[in-house]
mmCIF file of C-alpha atoms in Angstrom:
data_model
loop_
_atom_site.group_PDB
_atom_site.id
_atom_site.type_symbol
_atom_site.label_atom_id
_atom_site.label_comp_id
_atom_site.label_asym_id
_atom_site.label_seq_id
_atom_site.Cartn_x
_atom_site.Cartn_y
_atom_site.Cartn_z
ATOM 1 C CA MET A 28 -24.138 -11.664 -27.263
ATOM 2 C CA ASP A 29 -25.841 -11.870 -23.964
ATOM 3 C CA ILE A 30 -22.587 -12.316 -22.037
ATOM 4 C CA ALA A 31 -24.627 -13.360 -18.620
ATOM 5 C CA ALA A 32 -26.462 -15.992 -20.403
ATOM 6 C CA HIS A 33 -23.354 -17.312 -22.172
ATOM 7 C CA VAL A 34 -21.454 -17.720 -18.936
ATOM 8 C CA THR A 35 -24.616 -19.444 -17.557
ATOM 9 C CA ALA A 36 -24.525 -21.809 -20.536
ATOM 10 C CA ARG A 37 -20.870 -22.752 -20.402
ATOM 11 C CA THR A 38 -20.111 -22.782 -16.826
ATOM 12 C CA GLU A 39 -21.414 -24.826 -13.751
ATOM 13 C CA GLN A 40 -22.598 -22.997 -10.591
ATOM 14 C CA SER A 41 -20.218 -23.545 -7.723
ATOM 15 C CA PRO A 42 -22.308 -25.562 -5.096
ATOM 16 C CA GLY A 43 -20.463 -23.923 -2.225
ATOM 17 C CA CYS A 44 -20.835 -20.323 -3.356
ATOM 18 C CA PRO A 45 -23.134 -20.036 -6.569
ATOM 19 C CA THR A 46 -23.410 -16.451 -8.344
ATOM 20 C CA ARG A 47 -26.299 -14.225 -7.393
ATOM 21 C CA PRO A 48 -27.250 -10.687 -8.943
ATOM 22 C CA VAL A 49 -26.306 -7.809 -6.560
ATOM 23 C CA PRO A 50 -28.348 -4.598 -7.479
ATOM 24 C CA VAL A 51 -25.810 -1.900 -9.047
ATOM 25 C CA ASP A 52 -26.858 1.914 -9.359
ATOM 26 C CA TRP A 53 -24.942 2.041 -12.875
ATOM 27 C CA ALA A 54 -26.056 5.694 -13.483
ATOM 28 C CA ALA A 55 -24.406 6.652 -10.261
ATOM 29 C CA VAL A 56 -21.306 4.345 -10.680
ATOM 30 C CA GLU A 57 -20.888 5.728 -14.197
ATOM 31 C CA HIS A 58 -21.354 9.642 -13.003
ATOM 32 C CA TRP A 59 -18.538 8.914 -10.305
ATOM 33 C CA LEU A 60 -16.195 7.474 -12.715
ATOM 34 C CA GLY A 61 -16.869 10.053 -15.387
ATOM 35 C CA ARG A 62 -17.508 7.575 -18.308
ATOM 36 C CA GLU A 63 -19.888 4.979 -19.458
ATOM 37 C CA LEU A 64 -18.995 1.157 -18.736
ATOM 38 C CA PRO A 65 -19.324 -1.633 -21.549
ATOM 39 C CA SER A 66 -22.882 -3.412 -21.734
ATOM 40 C CA ASP A 67 -21.336 -6.702 -21.676
ATOM 41 C CA TYR A 68 -19.733 -5.800 -18.422
ATOM 42 C CA ARG A 69 -22.883 -4.558 -16.801
ATOM 43 C CA GLN A 70 -24.857 -7.605 -18.546
ATOM 44 C CA LEU A 71 -22.498 -10.115 -16.627
ATOM 45 C CA LEU A 72 -22.610 -8.412 -13.205
ATOM 46 C CA ASP A 73 -26.262 -7.627 -13.403
ATOM 47 C CA GLY A 74 -26.839 -11.447 -14.083
ATOM 48 C CA HIS A 75 -24.133 -12.973 -11.758
ATOM 49 C CA GLY A 76 -22.665 -10.290 -9.516
ATOM 50 C CA PRO A 77 -18.934 -10.226 -8.912
ATOM 51 C CA VAL A 78 -17.854 -13.595 -10.439
ATOM 52 C CA LEU A 79 -15.006 -16.025 -10.132
ATOM 53 C CA LEU A 80 -14.878 -17.992 -13.556
ATOM 54 C CA GLY A 81 -12.826 -21.452 -13.085
ATOM 55 C CA ASP A 82 -9.975 -20.831 -10.815
ATOM 56 C CA HIS A 83 -8.300 -18.144 -12.765
ATOM 57 C CA LEU A 84 -10.388 -15.063 -13.637
ATOM 58 C CA ARG A 85 -12.605 -12.848 -11.398
ATOM 59 C CA VAL A 86 -14.563 -9.930 -12.650
ATOM 60 C CA LEU A 87 -15.235 -7.388 -10.021
ATOM 61 C CA GLY A 88 -17.148 -4.330 -9.885
ATOM 62 C CA PRO A 89 -19.208 -1.824 -7.660
ATOM 63 C CA TYR A 90 -19.585 -3.963 -4.646
ATOM 64 C CA VAL A 91 -18.331 -4.217 -0.840
ATOM 65 C CA GLN A 92 -17.526 -7.240 1.104
ATOM 66 C CA GLY A 93 -17.612 -6.963 4.692
ATOM 67 C CA GLY A 94 -14.640 -4.852 5.090
ATOM 68 C CA ARG A 95 -12.310 -7.048 2.754
ATOM 69 C CA PHE A 96 -13.313 -5.281 -0.437
ATOM 70 C CA ASP A 97 -14.320 -1.977 -1.646
ATOM 71 C CA TYR A 98 -14.751 -1.128 -5.221
ATOM 72 C CA GLY A 99 -13.445 2.621 -4.832
ATOM 73 C CA GLU A 100 -10.514 1.563 -2.631
ATOM 74 C CA TRP A 101 -9.636 -1.215 -5.055
ATOM 75 C CA LEU A 102 -9.544 0.957 -8.020
ATOM 76 C CA HIS A 103 -7.460 3.587 -6.384
ATOM 77 C CA ARG A 104 -5.000 0.932 -5.323
ATOM 78 C CA LEU A 105 -4.765 -0.841 -8.596
ATOM 79 C CA HIS A 106 -4.516 2.443 -10.619
ATOM 80 C CA ARG A 107 -1.769 3.683 -8.501
ATOM 81 C CA ASP A 108 0.162 0.378 -8.730
ATOM 82 C CA ALA A 109 -0.279 0.605 -12.602
ATOM 83 C CA ARG A 110 0.743 4.139 -12.738
ATOM 84 C CA ILE A 111 4.018 3.455 -10.854
ATOM 85 C CA GLU A 112 4.744 0.320 -12.693
ATOM 86 C CA LEU A 113 4.009 1.864 -16.170
ATOM 87 C CA ARG A 114 6.402 4.648 -15.592
ATOM 88 C CA GLU A 115 9.451 2.170 -16.708
ATOM 89 C CA LEU A 116 7.862 2.400 -20.216
ATOM 90 C CA HIS A 117 8.324 5.183 -22.658
ATOM 91 C CA GLY A 118 6.701 7.321 -25.312
ATOM 92 C CA GLU A 119 3.997 5.502 -26.944
ATOM 93 C CA ARG A 120 4.265 2.231 -25.264
ATOM 94 C CA ARG A 121 3.190 3.632 -21.899
ATOM 95 C CA PRO A 122 -0.658 4.065 -21.886
ATOM 96 C CA ALA A 123 -2.450 6.522 -19.402
ATOM 97 C CA VAL A 124 -4.156 5.289 -16.460
ATOM 98 C CA HIS A 125 -7.625 6.302 -15.088
ATOM 99 C CA PRO A 126 -8.651 8.942 -14.254
ATOM 100 C CA GLU A 127 -6.571 10.338 -17.034
ATOM 101 C CA PRO A 128 -8.325 10.513 -20.393
ATOM 102 C CA GLY A 129 -8.434 7.187 -22.268
ATOM 103 C CA GLY A 130 -6.498 5.661 -19.338
ATOM 104 C CA LEU A 131 -6.401 1.952 -18.221
ATOM 105 C CA LEU A 132 -9.459 1.259 -16.116
ATOM 106 C CA ALA A 133 -9.416 -1.935 -13.903
ATOM 107 C CA LEU A 134 -12.122 -4.566 -14.099
ATOM 108 C CA GLY A 135 -10.845 -7.756 -12.541
ATOM 109 C CA GLU A 136 -7.968 -9.953 -11.558
ATOM 110 C CA THR A 137 -6.370 -13.202 -12.464
ATOM 111 C CA GLY A 138 -5.841 -16.462 -10.378
ATOM 112 C CA GLY A 139 -1.895 -15.878 -10.875
ATOM 113 C CA SER A 140 -2.022 -12.405 -9.219
ATOM 114 C CA GLY A 141 -2.615 -10.584 -12.652
ATOM 115 C CA ARG A 142 -4.872 -7.472 -13.004
ATOM 116 C CA LEU A 143 -7.381 -6.946 -15.755
ATOM 117 C CA PHE A 144 -7.817 -3.464 -17.273
ATOM 118 C CA TRP A 145 -9.719 -1.960 -20.091
ATOM 119 C CA ASP A 146 -8.292 0.295 -22.496
ATOM 120 C CA THR A 147 -10.533 3.238 -22.801
ATOM 121 C CA ALA A 148 -8.705 4.921 -25.545
ATOM 122 C CA ASP A 149 -11.633 4.524 -27.911
ATOM 123 C CA PRO A 150 -14.453 6.821 -27.237
ATOM 124 C CA ASP A 151 -17.184 3.900 -27.723
ATOM 125 C CA PRO A 152 -16.942 1.671 -24.487
ATOM 126 C CA GLU A 153 -18.397 -1.146 -26.608
ATOM 127 C CA ARG A 154 -14.870 -1.380 -28.259
ATOM 128 C CA TRP A 155 -12.795 -1.167 -25.217
ATOM 129 C CA THR A 156 -10.262 -4.134 -25.273
ATOM 130 C CA VAL A 157 -8.895 -5.867 -22.435
ATOM 131 C CA VAL A 158 -5.225 -5.532 -21.200
ATOM 132 C CA VAL A 159 -3.571 -7.848 -18.854
ATOM 133 C CA ARG A 160 -1.016 -7.156 -16.177
ATOM 134 C CA CYS A 161 0.897 -10.290 -15.545
ATOM 135 C CA VAL A 162 3.050 -10.649 -12.440
ATOM 136 C CA ASP A 163 5.606 -13.318 -11.431
ATOM 137 C CA ASP A 164 3.847 -14.751 -8.078
ATOM 138 C CA GLY A 165 5.932 -17.904 -8.215
ATOM 139 C CA SER A 166 3.027 -19.993 -9.127
ATOM 140 C CA GLY A 167 4.053 -20.709 -12.721
ATOM 141 C CA GLU A 168 0.645 -20.367 -13.818
ATOM 142 C CA SER A 169 0.794 -16.888 -15.647
ATOM 143 C CA GLY A 170 2.930 -15.896 -18.539
ATOM 144 C CA PRO A 171 6.382 -13.787 -18.335
ATOM 145 C CA PRO A 172 5.820 -10.748 -16.331
ATOM 146 C CA GLY A 173 4.543 -7.826 -18.398
ATOM 147 C CA TRP A 174 1.574 -5.890 -20.148
ATOM 148 C CA TYR A 175 -0.294 -7.746 -22.416
ATOM 149 C CA ARG A 176 -3.080 -6.588 -25.100
ATOM 150 C CA THR A 177 -5.551 -9.237 -25.806
ATOM 151 C CA GLY A 178 -7.290 -7.224 -28.371
ATOM 152 C CA LEU A 179 -10.657 -8.707 -27.050
ATOM 153 C CA THR A 180 -13.468 -7.050 -25.582
ATOM 154 C CA LEU A 181 -14.553 -8.402 -22.132
ATOM 155 C CA GLY A 182 -17.214 -10.374 -23.867
ATOM 156 C CA GLY A 183 -14.853 -11.833 -26.523
ATOM 157 C CA LEU A 184 -12.402 -12.635 -23.715
ATOM 158 C CA LEU A 185 -14.863 -14.443 -21.802
ATOM 159 C CA GLU A 186 -16.366 -16.328 -24.896
ATOM 160 C CA ALA A 187 -12.979 -17.400 -25.974
ATOM 161 C CA LEU A 188 -11.676 -18.676 -22.414
ATOM 162 C CA THR A 189 -15.234 -20.637 -21.783
ATOM 163 C CA ALA A 190 -14.570 -22.058 -25.454
ATOM 164 C CA GLY A 191 -10.961 -23.161 -24.373
ATOM 165 C CA ARG A 192 -9.160 -20.994 -26.672
ATOM 166 C CA ASP A 193 -5.779 -19.693 -25.881
ATOM 167 C CA VAL A 194 -5.699 -15.995 -24.604
ATOM 168 C CA PRO A 195 -2.092 -15.118 -23.637
ATOM 169 C CA PRO A 196 -1.071 -14.870 -20.852
ATOM 170 C CA ILE A 197 -4.298 -16.074 -19.400
ATOM 171 C CA GLY A 198 -3.807 -19.394 -21.522
ATOM 172 C CA PRO A 199 -6.384 -21.992 -22.640
ATOM 173 C CA ARG A 200 -7.890 -22.539 -19.214
ATOM 174 C CA PRO A 201 -11.875 -22.883 -19.822
ATOM 175 C CA ALA A 202 -13.911 -21.965 -16.866
ATOM 176 C CA VAL A 203 -15.542 -24.983 -15.400
ATOM 177 C CA ARG A 204 -17.387 -23.248 -12.415
ATOM 178 C CA ALA A 205 -18.656 -19.489 -11.708
ATOM 179 C CA ALA A 206 -18.463 -18.800 -8.325
ATOM 180 C CA ALA A 207 -19.509 -15.526 -6.268
ATOM 181 C CA LEU A 208 -17.772 -13.225 -4.063
ATOM 182 C CA PRO A 209 -19.337 -14.288 -0.754
ATOM 183 C CA GLY A 210 -21.467 -11.511 1.074
ATOM 184 C CA ALA A 211 -21.038 -9.103 -1.634
ATOM 185 C CA ALA A 212 -23.250 -5.856 -1.230
ATOM 186 C CA PRO A 213 -24.018 -3.062 -3.412
ATOM 187 C CA TRP A 214 -21.298 -0.372 -3.142
ATOM 188 C CA THR A 215 -22.330 3.368 -3.019
ATOM 189 C CA PRO A 216 -20.156 6.393 -4.818
ATOM 190 C CA PRO A 217 -18.810 8.351 -1.794
ATOM 191 C CA PRO A 218 -19.763 11.911 -1.764
ATOM 192 C CA PRO A 219 -16.797 14.205 -2.908
ATOM 193 C CA LEU A 220 -14.950 15.122 0.256
ATOM 194 C CA PRO A 221 -13.383 18.726 0.735
ATOM 195 C CA PRO A 222 -9.632 18.977 0.894
ATOM 196 C CA ARG A 223 -8.221 18.020 4.271
ATOM 197 C CA LEU A 224 -6.159 21.117 4.344
ATOM 198 C CA ASP A 225 -7.121 24.508 3.147
ATOM 199 C CA PRO A 226 -4.349 26.309 1.031
ATOM 200 C CA GLU A 227 -2.850 28.283 4.113
ATOM 201 C CA GLN A 228 -2.765 24.952 6.158
ATOM 202 C CA ARG A 229 -1.362 23.138 3.327
ATOM 203 C CA ARG A 230 1.354 25.740 2.595
ATOM 204 C CA PHE A 231 2.429 25.714 6.457
ATOM 205 C CA ALA A 232 2.315 21.968 6.510
ATOM 206 C CA LEU A 233 4.468 21.227 3.329
ATOM 207 C CA GLU A 234 6.399 24.303 2.826
ATOM 208 C CA THR A 235 6.788 27.145 5.419
ATOM 209 C CA GLY A 236 6.057 25.441 8.863
ATOM 210 C CA THR A 237 8.883 23.809 10.878
ATOM 211 C CA GLY A 238 8.995 21.285 13.657
ATOM 212 C CA LEU A 239 6.230 19.838 15.604
ATOM 213 C CA ALA A 240 3.925 22.441 14.761
ATOM 214 C CA ALA A 241 4.093 21.712 11.129
ATOM 215 C CA LEU A 242 3.813 17.974 11.787
ATOM 216 C CA ARG A 243 0.679 18.393 13.644
ATOM 217 C CA VAL A 244 -1.056 20.261 10.893
ATOM 218 C CA LEU A 245 0.320 17.715 8.400
ATOM 219 C CA VAL A 246 -0.603 14.647 10.139
ATOM 220 C CA THR A 247 -3.475 14.954 12.832
ATOM 221 C CA PRO A 248 -2.394 13.051 16.236
ATOM 222 C CA PRO A 249 -4.899 10.320 17.588
ATOM 223 C CA GLU A 250 -7.209 11.270 20.318
ATOM 224 C CA ARG A 251 -5.782 8.441 22.464
ATOM 225 C CA PRO A 252 -1.908 7.683 21.907
ATOM 226 C CA TYR A 253 -0.956 4.179 22.623
ATOM 227 C CA LEU A 254 2.195 3.785 24.685
ATOM 228 C CA GLY A 255 1.552 0.358 25.994
ATOM 229 C CA SER A 256 1.743 -0.585 29.729
ATOM 230 C CA GLY A 257 3.771 -2.284 32.365
ATOM 231 C CA ARG A 258 6.718 0.248 31.954
ATOM 232 C CA THR A 259 7.253 3.901 32.438
ATOM 233 C CA TRP A 260 9.972 5.754 30.652
ATOM 234 C CA ALA A 261 12.244 5.691 33.598
ATOM 235 C CA SER A 262 11.781 1.820 33.927
ATOM 236 C CA LEU A 263 12.357 1.704 30.182
ATOM 237 C CA ALA A 264 15.796 3.570 30.496
ATOM 238 C CA ALA A 265 16.781 1.486 33.291
ATOM 239 C CA ASP A 266 15.929 -1.804 31.581
ATOM 240 C CA LEU A 267 17.794 -0.398 28.230
ATOM 241 C CA GLY A 268 20.620 1.200 30.212
ATOM 242 C CA THR A 269 20.205 4.567 28.718
ATOM 243 C CA GLU A 270 17.691 7.265 28.662
ATOM 244 C CA LEU A 271 16.086 8.100 25.098
ATOM 245 C CA PRO A 272 16.149 11.409 23.501
ATOM 246 C CA ALA A 273 13.411 13.917 24.822
ATOM 247 C CA GLU A 274 12.322 14.720 21.419
ATOM 248 C CA TYR A 275 11.316 11.101 20.738
ATOM 249 C CA ARG A 276 9.448 10.796 24.036
ATOM 250 C CA THR A 277 7.628 14.057 23.381
ATOM 251 C CA LEU A 278 6.685 12.783 19.772
ATOM 252 C CA MET A 279 5.576 9.528 21.270
ATOM 253 C CA GLU A 280 3.360 10.962 23.825
ATOM 254 C CA LEU A 281 1.741 12.943 20.986
ATOM 255 C CA TYR A 282 1.176 10.360 18.445
ATOM 256 C CA GLY A 283 2.020 6.980 20.319
ATOM 257 C CA SER A 284 2.980 3.885 18.480
ATOM 258 C CA GLY A 285 1.819 3.346 15.105
ATOM 259 C CA GLN A 286 2.860 3.466 11.343
ATOM 260 C CA TRP A 287 3.844 6.519 9.647
ATOM 261 C CA GLY A 288 3.260 7.029 5.792
ATOM 262 C CA GLY A 289 2.046 3.636 5.424
ATOM 263 C CA HIS A 290 5.658 2.445 5.769
ATOM 264 C CA LEU A 291 7.332 3.170 8.980
ATOM 265 C CA ARG A 292 6.463 1.547 12.109
ATOM 266 C CA PHE A 293 7.277 3.069 15.404
ATOM 267 C CA HIS A 294 7.295 0.407 18.361
ATOM 268 C CA THR A 295 5.361 0.540 21.569
ATOM 269 C CA PRO A 296 7.938 1.782 23.819
ATOM 270 C CA LEU A 297 6.159 1.094 27.272
ATOM 271 C CA ARG A 298 4.509 -2.334 26.843
ATOM 272 C CA LYS A 299 6.217 -5.109 28.954
ATOM 273 C CA GLY A 300 6.539 -8.719 28.169
ATOM 274 C CA GLY A 301 6.405 -10.708 25.041
ATOM 275 C CA ASP A 302 7.247 -8.993 21.652
ATOM 276 C CA ASP A 303 7.951 -5.751 23.108
ATOM 277 C CA PHE A 304 10.212 -2.763 22.715
ATOM 278 C CA LEU A 305 13.164 -4.495 24.265
ATOM 279 C CA ALA A 306 12.578 -7.598 22.248
ATOM 280 C CA HIS A 307 12.912 -5.679 19.006
ATOM 281 C CA VAL A 308 16.138 -3.865 20.357
ATOM 282 C CA ARG A 309 17.515 -7.479 21.300
ATOM 283 C CA THR A 310 16.528 -8.899 17.957
ATOM 284 C CA THR A 311 18.408 -6.297 15.991
ATOM 285 C CA CYS A 312 21.202 -5.898 18.114
ATOM 286 C CA GLU A 313 21.900 -9.651 18.280
ATOM 287 C CA ASP A 314 21.521 -10.366 14.624
ATOM 288 C CA TYR A 315 23.535 -7.728 13.261
ATOM 289 C CA PRO A 316 26.897 -8.658 14.584
ATOM 290 C CA ILE A 317 26.522 -12.053 13.147
ATOM 291 C CA PHE A 318 26.086 -10.623 9.622
ATOM 292 C CA ARG A 319 28.914 -8.130 10.391
ATOM 293 C CA GLU A 320 31.446 -10.879 11.083
ATOM 294 C CA ASP A 321 30.760 -12.442 7.578
ATOM 295 C CA PHE A 322 30.130 -9.400 5.704
ATOM 296 C CA PRO A 323 32.130 -6.437 7.490
ATOM 297 C CA GLU A 324 31.825 -3.991 4.573
ATOM 298 C CA ASP A 325 28.002 -4.460 4.341
ATOM 299 C CA TYR A 326 27.504 -3.991 8.176
ATOM 300 C CA PRO A 327 30.026 -1.347 9.179
ATOM 301 C CA LEU A 328 28.058 -0.253 12.270
ATOM 302 C CA ALA A 329 28.594 -0.910 16.065
ATOM 303 C CA VAL A 330 25.196 -1.807 17.701
ATOM 304 C CA TRP A 331 23.894 -1.220 21.198
ATOM 305 C CA PRO A 332 25.291 -1.405 23.992
ATOM 306 C CA GLU A 333 28.653 -1.291 22.005
ATOM 307 C CA PRO A 334 30.243 2.366 22.188
ATOM 308 C CA GLY A 335 28.272 4.629 19.846
ATOM 309 C CA GLY A 336 26.204 1.717 18.679
ATOM 310 C CA PHE A 337 22.934 1.619 16.635
ATOM 311 C CA LEU A 338 19.751 1.607 18.921
ATOM 312 C CA PRO A 339 16.599 0.919 16.964
ATOM 313 C CA PHE A 340 13.087 2.224 17.591
ATOM 314 C CA ALA A 341 11.178 1.670 14.258
ATOM 315 C CA THR A 342 10.868 -0.617 11.398
ATOM 316 C CA GLY A 343 10.077 -0.037 7.668
ATOM 317 C CA THR A 344 7.837 -2.393 6.021
ATOM 318 C CA TYR A 345 10.601 -3.619 3.724
ATOM 319 C CA GLY A 346 12.853 -4.511 6.970
ATOM 320 C CA ASP A 347 14.790 -1.389 7.016
ATOM 321 C CA VAL A 348 15.172 -0.147 10.527
ATOM 322 C CA LEU A 349 15.429 3.382 11.973
ATOM 323 C CA GLY A 350 17.313 4.285 15.162
ATOM 324 C CA TRP A 351 20.078 6.267 16.824
ATOM 325 C CA LEU A 352 23.798 6.106 16.831
ATOM 326 C CA THR A 353 24.432 6.450 20.591
ATOM 327 C CA GLU A 354 27.416 8.660 20.195
ATOM 328 C CA GLY A 355 28.397 10.253 23.686
ATOM 329 C CA PRO A 356 26.581 10.518 26.793
ATOM 330 C CA ALA A 357 23.880 13.022 25.493
ATOM 331 C CA PRO A 358 20.914 11.280 24.003
ATOM 332 C CA ASP A 359 19.404 14.516 22.730
ATOM 333 C CA ARG A 360 22.270 15.030 20.346
ATOM 334 C CA TRP A 361 22.157 11.514 18.982
ATOM 335 C CA PRO A 362 22.306 11.276 15.304
ATOM 336 C CA LEU A 363 19.553 9.058 13.373
ATOM 337 C CA THR A 364 20.373 6.725 10.775
ATOM 338 C CA VAL A 365 18.742 3.740 9.037
ATOM 339 C CA LEU A 366 19.954 0.110 8.702
ATOM 340 C CA PRO A 367 18.811 -0.555 4.991
ATOM 341 C CA ARG A 368 17.625 -3.966 4.024
ATOM 342 C CA HIS A 369 18.389 -3.970 0.325
ATOM 343 C CA VAL A 370 21.114 -1.143 -0.262
ATOM 344 C CA ASP A 371 24.226 -0.136 1.173
ATOM 345 C CA GLN A 372 24.577 1.442 4.657
ATOM 346 C CA GLY A 373 24.202 5.411 4.130
ATOM 347 C CA PRO A 374 25.363 8.443 6.164
ATOM 348 C CA PRO A 375 23.531 9.666 9.388
ATOM 349 C CA LEU A 376 20.398 11.620 8.585
ATOM 350 C CA PRO A 377 20.245 15.286 8.714
ATOM 351 C CA GLY A 378 18.437 16.920 11.724
ATOM 352 C CA GLY A 379 16.375 15.446 14.555
ATOM 353 C CA LEU A 380 13.512 12.882 14.634
ATOM 354 C CA VAL A 381 10.747 15.460 13.996
ATOM 355 C CA ASP A 382 12.720 17.217 11.212
ATOM 356 C CA VAL A 383 13.585 13.963 9.476
ATOM 357 C CA LEU A 384 9.991 12.610 9.862
ATOM 358 C CA LEU A 385 8.620 16.002 8.429
ATOM 359 C CA ALA A 386 11.192 16.033 5.677
ATOM 360 C CA TRP A 387 10.390 12.563 4.798
ATOM 361 C CA LEU A 388 6.686 13.091 4.539
ATOM 362 C CA ARG A 389 7.058 16.133 2.727
ATOM 363 C CA ARG A 390 9.394 14.119 0.019
ATOM 364 C CA THR A 391 12.251 16.329 0.510
ATOM 365 C CA LEU A 392 14.297 13.819 2.199
ATOM 366 C CA HIS A 393 15.538 10.667 0.333
ATOM 367 C CA ALA A 394 17.897 8.509 2.142
ATOM 368 C CA PRO A 395 19.042 4.792 1.805
ATOM 369 C CA GLY A 396 16.408 2.563 3.536
ATOM 370 C CA LEU A 397 13.713 5.110 4.133
ATOM 371 C CA PRO A 398 10.908 4.052 2.035
ATOM 372 C CA ALA A 399 10.289 6.253 -1.191
ATOM 373 C CA PHE A 400 6.737 7.565 -2.021
ATOM 374 C CA ASP A 401 5.644 7.857 -5.663
ATOM 375 C CA GLN A 402 6.571 11.108 -7.305
ATOM 376 C CA ASP A 403 2.952 11.807 -8.339
ATOM 377 C CA ASP A 404 1.623 11.016 -4.991
ATOM 378 C CA ASP A 405 -0.084 14.030 -3.051
ATOM 379 C CA PRO A 406 2.167 14.369 0.022
ATOM 380 C CA ALA A 407 -1.030 15.637 2.061
ATOM 381 C CA GLU A 408 -2.650 12.459 1.084
ATOM 382 C CA TYR A 409 -0.162 10.207 2.019
ATOM 383 C CA ALA A 410 1.299 11.820 5.006
ATOM 384 C CA VAL A 411 -0.803 9.690 7.242
ATOM 385 C CA PHE A 412 -0.525 8.058 10.853
ATOM 386 C CA GLU A 413 -2.116 4.820 11.787
ATOM 387 C CA PRO A 414 -2.163 4.417 15.444
ATOM 388 C CA PHE A 415 -1.403 1.002 17.002
ATOM 389 C CA ASP A 416 -3.521 -0.602 19.960
ATOM 390 C CA ASP A 417 -3.057 -3.183 22.247
ATOM 391 C CA ARG A 418 -3.591 -5.745 19.738
ATOM 392 C CA ALA A 419 -0.627 -4.859 17.636
ATOM 393 C CA HIS A 420 2.657 -6.776 18.167
ATOM 394 C CA TRP A 421 4.894 -3.795 17.296
#
C-alpha cells in the first residue's frame, strides 16, 4: 500500500496549513541513525512532509522548524526520557532504546502528550511495529499511562485509524484532516564532534581536580557573565543587611547568573527593581513562616532575618531552593542547605558552594531537594551552564 496516497485519499487537507513535501536525504539520515527506515514512513514524509492527522497523531521526521523543532535534538530527548521511564520495568518486559541494537526509535507524538516509537528488534524494518507511550496529561483523551504494543506497522496503524478502527490507546479516532508542521525545512545530520574534554581534562574535571580549577575545566565560564545592574555588592549587602560569602561573589563574577546542569537557577544578584534578587529572598522568607506555623514538623528552619535563618540565592526547576543557614557573623562559614519542595528537610550540605556544585555535577553528591541526574547520563555532557542576560527574570 502507498501510505502517502492512502492518507491523501482518506483525509482532507487543512485549509490553514496544507501538507507539503519537504526533501529528505534519506541516505544521509539512515547513515547517521545507523539503520534503514521503513518504506511506508519514507513514503508518507516524501508525500506530505511532517504531518498531523486529525488532532491526535503527528508523524515527525528529519526536519527543522525555526528554532522550535530539530530532529536530532528531539530524538535525543525522547530516547533519554524513554530510557529513564523504562528503567522501572524489569527483565524481558523492558525494551532497549536507540541507539542500543533493536532499541525503540521515536517517530511521532499523539495529541494526548503520548510518544510513538518503532520496536526495531526485527532486522527487517518493514516489519517494525509501533509502540505507544501513553502519559497522563490530564486531558482524559488517552488510555491509562503505560507502554502499549499496537502490533501494527506504521502503515497498518494509519490505515486502521483512518478507517475508524480502535487502536488502543489511541482509540477509534479517524483522521479528518491532514496538516503540516508550519515552516518545516530539511534537517542535515550534524558532523561527529570530538569530545569536549580530552582524557586528561576529563579525569581532572571529574575525578582528581578540586575547587574552582576543576569546575572551570568541567564547565566553561561565559565570556560575559551577567550580574545585573543598578546595584553593587556593597549596596546589595546594605539592602540585605548582611555581606554574602566571598566564595559566592567569586563564583558569580566568573559565571554570572544562569542555570546549572539544566536544573539549578542562580538568581541575578545586582539587578535592582522588579523581580530582582531581593524579591526572591522576600518571597521565600515571607512564605516559609506561614507554612511553618501550620506544619512545624515539615518546616523546621528559621528564615532570614531570623537568627541563623535560611537566606536563598538559587532555585531548582521543581521549586527546591538553595541557600545558606546564616549561623554566626562570618558569612564565609555559613553552611549550605536546600529547602526541598517534595521531600523532608535534609541536613546541611557538606562543604562550601564550589565543592557542593562540583560534587553535584560529578554525581557524587545526592541530597534531598538537589535535582538528580540520570545514572546513565555522561556527567561531562550534562555539566552545563546556561547564562542569563537582561531578559531573564531570575
